Amino acid sequence: MLDKQESNMLPIGNLGITLGNPNGKIHLVKVCNPFCKACAESHRVLEKLLDLNPNLCLQMVFTTTSDINDGRLNVVSHFLCLRSSMSQEELRNALDVWYLSENMTYELFDKLYPVKKECLFKYAEEINEMRIWTEDMKVENTPTFYINGKLVPDIYSIDDIKCNLLD
């Protein structure tokens, strides 16, 4: 079904966080919300796939706004700050702590992975670009996946498509 679709993904550039092989032949875009339970569940599967497939490039784009009352803003800004200061392995570990912990809060995450407060404002433009991209792509649910530019229909979970992501 996926093979029959046309690529309909708008250019995404370097938005968000890229893990795995940036030159891999499989480019998986995951649009996620840092507070989404289904996003956390898919994170578990994707972490394993990153270890199993050296040709997988995972690009995580986040749904958030630049509204200071949006709880997602600090978390996504924090992720982007960590992206700029950590190795890929360290960043993967930090994302694991966020997504795989039962009772993670932003305050606890900030204590575990502190960043300079001024860094949190550094990525306002990128956050706005992610918001615009997700709106232009009409993303309504998280997680939403694209494989090599093709939207994975939301009737499929990451478990359903993981065989497409193995080398």
PDB file of C-alpha atoms in Angstrom, residues 10 19 21 70 96 100 112 131 139 156:
ATOM      1  CA  LEU A  10       6.916  18.834   1.835  1.00  0.00           C
ATOM      2  CA  LEU A  19      19.070   9.986  14.631  1.00  0.00           C
ATOM      3  CA  ASN A  21      22.350   7.323   9.551  1.00  0.00           C
ATOM      4  CA  ASP A  70       2.104  25.447  25.668  1.00  0.00           C
ATOM      5  CA  ASP A  96      14.820   7.355  26.160  1.00  0.00           C
ATOM      6  CA  LEU A 100      10.282   5.621  28.444  1.00  0.00           C
ATOM      7  CA  LEU A 112      18.789  15.235  34.869  1.00  0.00           C
ATOM      8  CA  ARG A 131       4.626  24.243  13.582  1.00  0.00           C
ATOM      9  CA  VAL A 139      -0.882  16.489  10.674  1.00  0.00           C
ATOM     10  CA  TYR A 156      -0.971   1.261  10.635  1.00  0.00           C
TER      11      TYR A 156
END
